[in-house]
Tab-separated table of C-alpha atoms in Angstrom:
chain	number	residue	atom	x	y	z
P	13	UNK	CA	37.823	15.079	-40.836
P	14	UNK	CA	39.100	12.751	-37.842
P	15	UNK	CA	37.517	14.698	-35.807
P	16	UNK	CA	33.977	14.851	-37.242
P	17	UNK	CA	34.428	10.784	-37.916
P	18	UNK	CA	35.078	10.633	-33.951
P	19	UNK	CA	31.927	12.399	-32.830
P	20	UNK	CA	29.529	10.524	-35.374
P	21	UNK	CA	31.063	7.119	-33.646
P	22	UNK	CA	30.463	8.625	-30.045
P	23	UNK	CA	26.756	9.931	-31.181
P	24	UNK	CA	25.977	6.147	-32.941
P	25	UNK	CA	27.364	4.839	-29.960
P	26	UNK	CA	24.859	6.889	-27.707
P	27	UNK	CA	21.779	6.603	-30.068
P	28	UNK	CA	22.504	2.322	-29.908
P	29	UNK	CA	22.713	2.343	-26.399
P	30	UNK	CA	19.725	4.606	-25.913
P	31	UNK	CA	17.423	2.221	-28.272
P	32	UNK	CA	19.079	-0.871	-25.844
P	33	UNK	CA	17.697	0.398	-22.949
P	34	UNK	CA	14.464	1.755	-24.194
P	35	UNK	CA	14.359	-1.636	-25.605
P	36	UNK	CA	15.058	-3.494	-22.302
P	37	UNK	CA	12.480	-1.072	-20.587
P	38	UNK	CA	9.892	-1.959	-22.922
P	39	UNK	CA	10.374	-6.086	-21.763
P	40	UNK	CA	10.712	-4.958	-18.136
P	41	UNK	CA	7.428	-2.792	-18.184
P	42	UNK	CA	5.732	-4.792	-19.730
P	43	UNK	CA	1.729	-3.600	-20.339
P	44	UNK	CA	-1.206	-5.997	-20.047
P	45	UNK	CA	-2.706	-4.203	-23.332
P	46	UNK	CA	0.321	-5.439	-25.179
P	47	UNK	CA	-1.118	-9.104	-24.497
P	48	UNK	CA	-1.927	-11.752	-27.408
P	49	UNK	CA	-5.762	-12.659	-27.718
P	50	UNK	CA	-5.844	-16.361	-27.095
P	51	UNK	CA	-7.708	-17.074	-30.293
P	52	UNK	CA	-9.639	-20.489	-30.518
P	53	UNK	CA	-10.428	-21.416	-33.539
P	54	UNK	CA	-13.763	-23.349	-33.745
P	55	UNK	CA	-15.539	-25.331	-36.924
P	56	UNK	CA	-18.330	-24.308	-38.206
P	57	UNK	CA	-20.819	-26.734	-36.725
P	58	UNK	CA	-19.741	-25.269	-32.802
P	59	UNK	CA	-21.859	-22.694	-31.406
P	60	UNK	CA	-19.897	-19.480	-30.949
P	61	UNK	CA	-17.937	-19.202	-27.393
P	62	UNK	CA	-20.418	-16.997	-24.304
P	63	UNK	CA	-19.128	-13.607	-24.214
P	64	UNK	CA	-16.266	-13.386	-21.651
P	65	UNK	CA	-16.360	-11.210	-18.746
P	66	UNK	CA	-14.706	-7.707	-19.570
P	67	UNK	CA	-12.000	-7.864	-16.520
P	68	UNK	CA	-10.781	-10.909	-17.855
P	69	UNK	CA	-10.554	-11.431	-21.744
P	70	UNK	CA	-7.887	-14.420	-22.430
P	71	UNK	CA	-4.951	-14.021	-23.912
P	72	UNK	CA	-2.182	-16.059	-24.637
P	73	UNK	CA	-0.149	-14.932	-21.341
P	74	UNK	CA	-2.955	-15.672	-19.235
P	75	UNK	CA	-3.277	-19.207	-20.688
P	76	UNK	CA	-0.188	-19.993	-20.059
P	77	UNK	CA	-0.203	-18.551	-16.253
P	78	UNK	CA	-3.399	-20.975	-15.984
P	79	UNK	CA	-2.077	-24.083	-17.378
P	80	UNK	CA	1.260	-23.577	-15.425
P	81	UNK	CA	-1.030	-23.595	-11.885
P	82	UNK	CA	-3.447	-26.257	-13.481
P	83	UNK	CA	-0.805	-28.415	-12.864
P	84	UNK	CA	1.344	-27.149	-9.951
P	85	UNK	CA	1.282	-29.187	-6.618
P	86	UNK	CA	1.922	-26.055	-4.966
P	87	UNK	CA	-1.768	-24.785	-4.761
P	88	UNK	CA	-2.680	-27.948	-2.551
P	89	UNK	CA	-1.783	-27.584	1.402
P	90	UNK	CA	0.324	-31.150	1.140
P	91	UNK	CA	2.098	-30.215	-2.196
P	92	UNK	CA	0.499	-33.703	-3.352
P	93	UNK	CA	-2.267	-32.777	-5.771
P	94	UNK	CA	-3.311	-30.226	-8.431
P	95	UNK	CA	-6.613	-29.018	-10.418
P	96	UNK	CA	-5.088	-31.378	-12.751
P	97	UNK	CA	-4.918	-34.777	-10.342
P	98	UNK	CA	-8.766	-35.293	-10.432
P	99	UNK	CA	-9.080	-33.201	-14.154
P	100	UNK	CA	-6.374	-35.229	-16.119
P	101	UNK	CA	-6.323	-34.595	-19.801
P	102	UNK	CA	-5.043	-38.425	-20.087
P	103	UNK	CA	-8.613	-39.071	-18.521
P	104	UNK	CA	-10.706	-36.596	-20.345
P	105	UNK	CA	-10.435	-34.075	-17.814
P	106	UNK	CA	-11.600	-36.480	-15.268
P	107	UNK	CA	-10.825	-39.243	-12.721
P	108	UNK	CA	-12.746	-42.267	-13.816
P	109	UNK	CA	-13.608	-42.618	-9.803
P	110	UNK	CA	-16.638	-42.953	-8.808
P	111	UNK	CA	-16.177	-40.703	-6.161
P	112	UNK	CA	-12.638	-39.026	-5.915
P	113	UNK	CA	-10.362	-39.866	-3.275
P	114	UNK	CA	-7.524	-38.253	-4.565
P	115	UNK	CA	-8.018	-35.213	-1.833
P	116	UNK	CA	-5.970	-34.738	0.802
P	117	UNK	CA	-7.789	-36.771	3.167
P	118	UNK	CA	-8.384	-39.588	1.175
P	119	UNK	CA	-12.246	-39.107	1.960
P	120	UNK	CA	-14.866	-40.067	-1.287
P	121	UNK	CA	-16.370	-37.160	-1.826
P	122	UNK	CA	-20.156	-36.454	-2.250
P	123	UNK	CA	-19.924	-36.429	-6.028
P	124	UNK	CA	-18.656	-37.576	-9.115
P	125	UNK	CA	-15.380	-35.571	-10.309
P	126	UNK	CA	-17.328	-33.877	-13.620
P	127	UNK	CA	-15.095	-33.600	-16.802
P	128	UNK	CA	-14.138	-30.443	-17.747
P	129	UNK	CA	-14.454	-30.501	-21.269
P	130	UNK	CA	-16.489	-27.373	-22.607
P	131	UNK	CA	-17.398	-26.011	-19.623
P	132	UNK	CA	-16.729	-22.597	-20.862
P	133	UNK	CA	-20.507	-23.167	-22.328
P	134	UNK	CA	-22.246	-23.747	-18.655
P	135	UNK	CA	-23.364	-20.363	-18.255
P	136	UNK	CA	-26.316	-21.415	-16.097
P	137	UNK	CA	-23.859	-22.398	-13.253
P	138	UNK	CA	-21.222	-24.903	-12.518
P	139	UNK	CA	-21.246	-28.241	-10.188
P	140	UNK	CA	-24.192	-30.574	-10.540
P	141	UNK	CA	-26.135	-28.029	-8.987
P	142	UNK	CA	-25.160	-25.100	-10.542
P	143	UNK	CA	-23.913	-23.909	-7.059
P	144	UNK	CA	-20.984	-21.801	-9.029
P	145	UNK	CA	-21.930	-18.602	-11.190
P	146	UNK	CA	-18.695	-18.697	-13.027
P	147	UNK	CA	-15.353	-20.354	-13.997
P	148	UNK	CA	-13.489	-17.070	-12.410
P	149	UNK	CA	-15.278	-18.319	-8.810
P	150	UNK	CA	-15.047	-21.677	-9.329
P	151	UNK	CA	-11.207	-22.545	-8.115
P	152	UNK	CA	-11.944	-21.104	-4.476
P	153	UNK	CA	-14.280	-24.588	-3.841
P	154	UNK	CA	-11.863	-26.772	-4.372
P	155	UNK	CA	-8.695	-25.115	-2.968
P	156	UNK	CA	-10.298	-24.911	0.226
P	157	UNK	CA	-12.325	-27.942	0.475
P	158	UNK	CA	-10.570	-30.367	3.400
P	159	UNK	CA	-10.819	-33.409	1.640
P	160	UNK	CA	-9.866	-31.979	-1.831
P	161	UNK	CA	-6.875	-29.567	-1.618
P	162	UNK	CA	-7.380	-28.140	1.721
P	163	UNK	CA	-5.448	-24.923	0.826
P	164	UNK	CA	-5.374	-21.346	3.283
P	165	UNK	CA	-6.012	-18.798	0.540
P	166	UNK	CA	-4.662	-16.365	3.010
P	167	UNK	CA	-1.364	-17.845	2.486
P	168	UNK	CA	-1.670	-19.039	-1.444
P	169	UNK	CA	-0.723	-15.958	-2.985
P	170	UNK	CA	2.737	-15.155	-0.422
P	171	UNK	CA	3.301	-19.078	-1.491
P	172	UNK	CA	3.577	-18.465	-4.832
P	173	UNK	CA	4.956	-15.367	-4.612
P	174	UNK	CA	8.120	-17.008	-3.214
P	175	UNK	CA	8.343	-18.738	-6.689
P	176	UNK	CA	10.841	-17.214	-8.357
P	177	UNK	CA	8.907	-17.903	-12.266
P	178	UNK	CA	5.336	-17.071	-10.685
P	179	UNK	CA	5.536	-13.220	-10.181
P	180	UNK	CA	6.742	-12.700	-13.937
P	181	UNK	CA	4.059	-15.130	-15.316
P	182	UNK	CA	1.783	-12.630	-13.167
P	183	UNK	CA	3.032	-9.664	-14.447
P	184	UNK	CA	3.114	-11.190	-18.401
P	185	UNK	CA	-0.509	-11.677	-17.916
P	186	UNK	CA	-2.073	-9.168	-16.172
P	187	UNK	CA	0.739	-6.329	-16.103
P	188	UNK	CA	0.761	-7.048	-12.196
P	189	UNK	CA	3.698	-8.886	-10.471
P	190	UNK	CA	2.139	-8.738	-7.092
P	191	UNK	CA	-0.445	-12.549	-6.322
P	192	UNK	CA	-3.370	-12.110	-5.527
P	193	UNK	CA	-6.354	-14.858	-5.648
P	194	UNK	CA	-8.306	-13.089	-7.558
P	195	UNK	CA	-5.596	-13.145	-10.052
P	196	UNK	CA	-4.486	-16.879	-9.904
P	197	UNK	CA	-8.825	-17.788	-10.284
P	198	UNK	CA	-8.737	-15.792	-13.442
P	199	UNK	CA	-5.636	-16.885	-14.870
P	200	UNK	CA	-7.061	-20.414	-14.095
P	201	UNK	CA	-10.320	-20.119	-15.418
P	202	UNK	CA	-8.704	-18.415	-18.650
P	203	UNK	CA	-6.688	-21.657	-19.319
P	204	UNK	CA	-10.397	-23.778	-18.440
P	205	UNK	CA	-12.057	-21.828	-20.900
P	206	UNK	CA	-9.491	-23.588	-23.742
P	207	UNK	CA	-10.807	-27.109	-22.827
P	208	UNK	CA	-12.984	-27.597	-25.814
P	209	UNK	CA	-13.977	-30.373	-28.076
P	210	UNK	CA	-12.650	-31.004	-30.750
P	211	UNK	CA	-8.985	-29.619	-29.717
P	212	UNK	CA	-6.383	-31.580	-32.065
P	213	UNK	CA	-4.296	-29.731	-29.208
P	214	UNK	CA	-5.653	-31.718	-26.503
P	215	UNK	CA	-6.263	-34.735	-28.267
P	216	UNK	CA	-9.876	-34.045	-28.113
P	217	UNK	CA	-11.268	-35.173	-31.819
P	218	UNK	CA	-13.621	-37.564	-31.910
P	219	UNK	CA	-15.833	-39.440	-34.710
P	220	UNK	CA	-18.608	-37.716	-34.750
P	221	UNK	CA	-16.291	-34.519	-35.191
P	222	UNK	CA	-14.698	-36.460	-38.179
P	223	UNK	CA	-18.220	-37.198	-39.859
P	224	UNK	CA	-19.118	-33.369	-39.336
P	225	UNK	CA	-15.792	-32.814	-40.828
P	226	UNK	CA	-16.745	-34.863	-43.731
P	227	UNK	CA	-13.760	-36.726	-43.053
P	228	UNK	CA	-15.473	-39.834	-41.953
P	229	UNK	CA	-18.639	-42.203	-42.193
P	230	UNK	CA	-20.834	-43.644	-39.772
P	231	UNK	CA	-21.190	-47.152	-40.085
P	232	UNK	CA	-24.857	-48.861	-40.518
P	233	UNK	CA	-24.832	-49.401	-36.970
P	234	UNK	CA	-23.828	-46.149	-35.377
P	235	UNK	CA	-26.400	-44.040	-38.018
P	236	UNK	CA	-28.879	-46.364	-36.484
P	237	UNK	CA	-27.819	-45.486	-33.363
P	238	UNK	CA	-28.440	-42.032	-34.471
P	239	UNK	CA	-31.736	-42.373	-34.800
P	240	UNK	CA	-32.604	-43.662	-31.815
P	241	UNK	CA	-30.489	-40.883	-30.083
P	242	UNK	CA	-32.807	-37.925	-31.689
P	243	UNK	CA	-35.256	-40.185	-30.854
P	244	UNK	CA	-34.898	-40.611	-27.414
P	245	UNK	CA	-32.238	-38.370	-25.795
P	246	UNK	CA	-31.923	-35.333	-28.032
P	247	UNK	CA	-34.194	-32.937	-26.175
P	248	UNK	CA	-31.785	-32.303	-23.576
P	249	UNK	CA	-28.508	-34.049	-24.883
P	250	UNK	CA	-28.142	-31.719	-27.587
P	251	UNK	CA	-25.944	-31.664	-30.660
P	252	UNK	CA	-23.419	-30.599	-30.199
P	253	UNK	CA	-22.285	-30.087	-27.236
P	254	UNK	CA	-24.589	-32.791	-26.053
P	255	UNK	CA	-25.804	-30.961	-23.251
P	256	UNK	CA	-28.705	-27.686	-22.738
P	257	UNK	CA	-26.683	-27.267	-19.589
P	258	UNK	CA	-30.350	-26.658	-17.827
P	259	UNK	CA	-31.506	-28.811	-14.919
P	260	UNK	CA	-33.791	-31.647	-14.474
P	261	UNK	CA	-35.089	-34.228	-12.797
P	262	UNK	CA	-34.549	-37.295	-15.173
P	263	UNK	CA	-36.439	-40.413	-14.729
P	264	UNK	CA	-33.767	-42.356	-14.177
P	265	UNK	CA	-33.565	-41.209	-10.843
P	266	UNK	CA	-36.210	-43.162	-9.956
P	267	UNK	CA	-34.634	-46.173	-10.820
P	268	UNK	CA	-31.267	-45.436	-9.286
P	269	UNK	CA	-31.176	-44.574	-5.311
P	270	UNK	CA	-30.245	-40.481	-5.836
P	271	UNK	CA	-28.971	-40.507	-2.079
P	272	UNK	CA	-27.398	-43.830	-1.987
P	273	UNK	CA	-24.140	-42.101	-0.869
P	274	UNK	CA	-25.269	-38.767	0.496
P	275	UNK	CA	-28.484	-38.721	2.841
P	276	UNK	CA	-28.319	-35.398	2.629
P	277	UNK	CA	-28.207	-34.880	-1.273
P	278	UNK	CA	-30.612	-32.096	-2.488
P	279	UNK	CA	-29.579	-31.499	-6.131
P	280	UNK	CA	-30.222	-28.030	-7.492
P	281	UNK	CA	-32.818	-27.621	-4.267
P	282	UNK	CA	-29.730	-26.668	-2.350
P	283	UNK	CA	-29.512	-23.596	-4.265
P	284	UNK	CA	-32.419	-22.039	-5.033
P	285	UNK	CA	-34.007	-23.193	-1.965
P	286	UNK	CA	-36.987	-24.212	-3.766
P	287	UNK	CA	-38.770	-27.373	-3.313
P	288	UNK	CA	-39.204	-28.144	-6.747
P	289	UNK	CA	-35.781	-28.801	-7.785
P	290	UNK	CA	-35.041	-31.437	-5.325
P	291	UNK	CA	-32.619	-33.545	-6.844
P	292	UNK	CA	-32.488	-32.166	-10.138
P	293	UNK	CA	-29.099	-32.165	-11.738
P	294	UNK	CA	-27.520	-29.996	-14.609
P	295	UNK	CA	-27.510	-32.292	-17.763
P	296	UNK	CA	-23.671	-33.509	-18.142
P	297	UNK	CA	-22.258	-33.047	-21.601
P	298	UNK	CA	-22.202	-36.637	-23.546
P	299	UNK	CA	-18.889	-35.319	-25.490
P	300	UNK	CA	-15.959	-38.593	-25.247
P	301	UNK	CA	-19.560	-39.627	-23.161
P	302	UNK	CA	-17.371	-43.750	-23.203
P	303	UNK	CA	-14.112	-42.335	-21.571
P	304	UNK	CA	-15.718	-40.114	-18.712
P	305	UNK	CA	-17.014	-43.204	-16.752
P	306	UNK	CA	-18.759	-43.439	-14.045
P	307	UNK	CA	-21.973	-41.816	-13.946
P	308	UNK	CA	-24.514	-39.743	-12.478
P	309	UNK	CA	-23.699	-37.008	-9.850
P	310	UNK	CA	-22.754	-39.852	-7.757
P	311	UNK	CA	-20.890	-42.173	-10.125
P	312	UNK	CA	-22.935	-45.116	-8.827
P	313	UNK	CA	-23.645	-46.149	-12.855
P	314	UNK	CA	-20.360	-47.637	-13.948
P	315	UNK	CA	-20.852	-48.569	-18.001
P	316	UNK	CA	-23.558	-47.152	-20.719
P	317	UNK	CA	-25.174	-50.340	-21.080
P	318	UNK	CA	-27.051	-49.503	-17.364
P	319	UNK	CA	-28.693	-46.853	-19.357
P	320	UNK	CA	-29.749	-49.094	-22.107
P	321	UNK	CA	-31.410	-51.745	-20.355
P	322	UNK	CA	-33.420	-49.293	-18.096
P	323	UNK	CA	-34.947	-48.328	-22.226
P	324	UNK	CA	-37.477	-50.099	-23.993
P	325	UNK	CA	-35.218	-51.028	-26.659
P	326	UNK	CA	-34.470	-54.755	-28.776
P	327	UNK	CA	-31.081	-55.894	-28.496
P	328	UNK	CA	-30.114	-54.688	-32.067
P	329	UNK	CA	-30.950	-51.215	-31.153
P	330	UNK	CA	-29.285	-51.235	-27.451
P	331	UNK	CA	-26.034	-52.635	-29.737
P	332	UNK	CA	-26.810	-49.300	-32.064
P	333	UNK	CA	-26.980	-46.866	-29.658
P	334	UNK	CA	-24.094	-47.660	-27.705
P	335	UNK	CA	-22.305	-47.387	-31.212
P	336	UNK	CA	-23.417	-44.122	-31.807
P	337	UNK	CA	-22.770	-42.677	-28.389
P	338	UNK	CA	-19.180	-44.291	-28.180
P	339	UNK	CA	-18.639	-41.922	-31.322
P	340	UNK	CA	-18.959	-38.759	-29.101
């Protein structure tokens, strides 16, 4: 009877130590099908999210691999800046600089630092220009640029391969453990496409998402203000994301110099390489529009009300509009 008691200890004793290690090896080999769908939960008003690019769905993993090199210093040649330097979520995923000089030259650059709030929507091309097909491409501008981060993407991958937290952050998210760029751009542009308003998450709820909510009222003022929005601004700033994303020459580029800081400026011109889209921009999103300032591809507008005296609008409505807008 001893006996028989002693070999179903030693065989419970193997069959526990046989589901440890299978256990263990299931962590260690860890498969990128496994991975949690990084689900973003929209209200109903939103327009459904573009369909993502089959070699690189998100998932939770790969959000948090994004977010981690959002932020990290490491990606810039100097170790002084990150994406998140000129994209600060404290600033609405901007700089409020005219033109940035946060690079690693201290050099303004040609354009205004654009937030990056819903840009997961800007499927006709990123930049002012539309000069990027794609938030996966986008990161390699940037990281290169010599007055922005200035980083050899030769050597970014060995550098944070060094890391002793990057290569299993890698392998969570895309079952690899070995850097590559292409890998860090996706994780990166996985984490961009979660920048959306409204985010409760990123503090990213405004007032006109309350009223749509039905958790709020305009005032007199601001549903005035309304009006004169649909009236006047609608057909390309449009609800809700405030934006058709398309590009166009707007009149108000013959009011302000377009080239004032860039002789060479040629808008979406540069391109197509067509004639006809000199200095036409890509519509910016008016989402948080009174927290992104400046304005204008060039950031040489500083405030709203430059928009509202260039309108023939009374005083009353001016005061109304800039309401309503400062609800976005």
């Amino acid at each position: 009877m001893n006996r028989i008691r002693h070999n179903f200890i030693i065989d419970l004793t193997l069959l526990i130590v046989v589901f440890f290690i299978f256990s263990c090896k299931d962590k260690t080999n860890h498969s990128v099908e496994e991975n949690e769908t990084y689900k973003i939960v929209l209200p109903s008003y939103m327009p459904s999210l573009p369909k993502e690019p089959s070699q690189n769905p998100t998932t939770k993993e790969g959000v948090i691999l994004g977010k981690a090199l959002f932020f990290d210093r490491k990606l810039s040649k100097t170790n002084t800046i990150s994406c998140g330097t000129c994209h600060s979520p404290k600033l609405y995923f901007t700089d409020n600089l005219a033109r940035s000089n946060l690079g690693r030259t201290g050099k303004k650059l040609a354009r205004n630092t654009p937030t990056l709030i819903n840009i997961v929507y800007a499927e006709n091309g990123l930049f002012a220009d539309g000069g990027i097909k794609n938030l996966e491409s986008l990161p390699a501008a940037p990281l290169q640029h010599p007055d922005e981060m200035a980083m050899d993407l030769k050597k970014l991958p060995f550098l944070l391969q060094k890391d002793t937290n990057y290569p299993i952050l890698f392998k969570n998210a895309f079952g690899n453990d070995t850097i590559t760029n292409a890998l860090i751009f996706r994780a990166l542009a996985q984490y961009q496409k979660t920048i959306i308003s409204p985010s409760i998450e990123l503090k990213l709820v405004s007032k006109w998402d309350s009223v749509q909510q039905n958790k709020a009222i305009f005032s007199e003022s601001e549903l005035e203000g309304q009006k004169l929005f649909n009236q006047h601004c609608n057909s390309c700033h449009t609800a809700p994301l405030f934006s058709d994303y398309k590009f166009h020459f707007s009149h108000l580029d013959t009011l302000i110099n377009p080239i004032k800081y860039n002789k060479n400026e040629l808008g979406r011109q540069r391109v197509t390489e067509n004639s006809s889209d000199y200095l036409k921009f890509k519509t910016p999103t008016l989402r948080h529009i009174s927290k992104t300032f400046p304005y204008l591809h060039d950031g040489s507008v500083d405030n709203l009300n430059y928009f509202l005296e260039k309108n023939n609008l009374s005083n009353e409505e001016k005061s109304a509009l800039l309401d309503f807008l400062e609800c976005l």
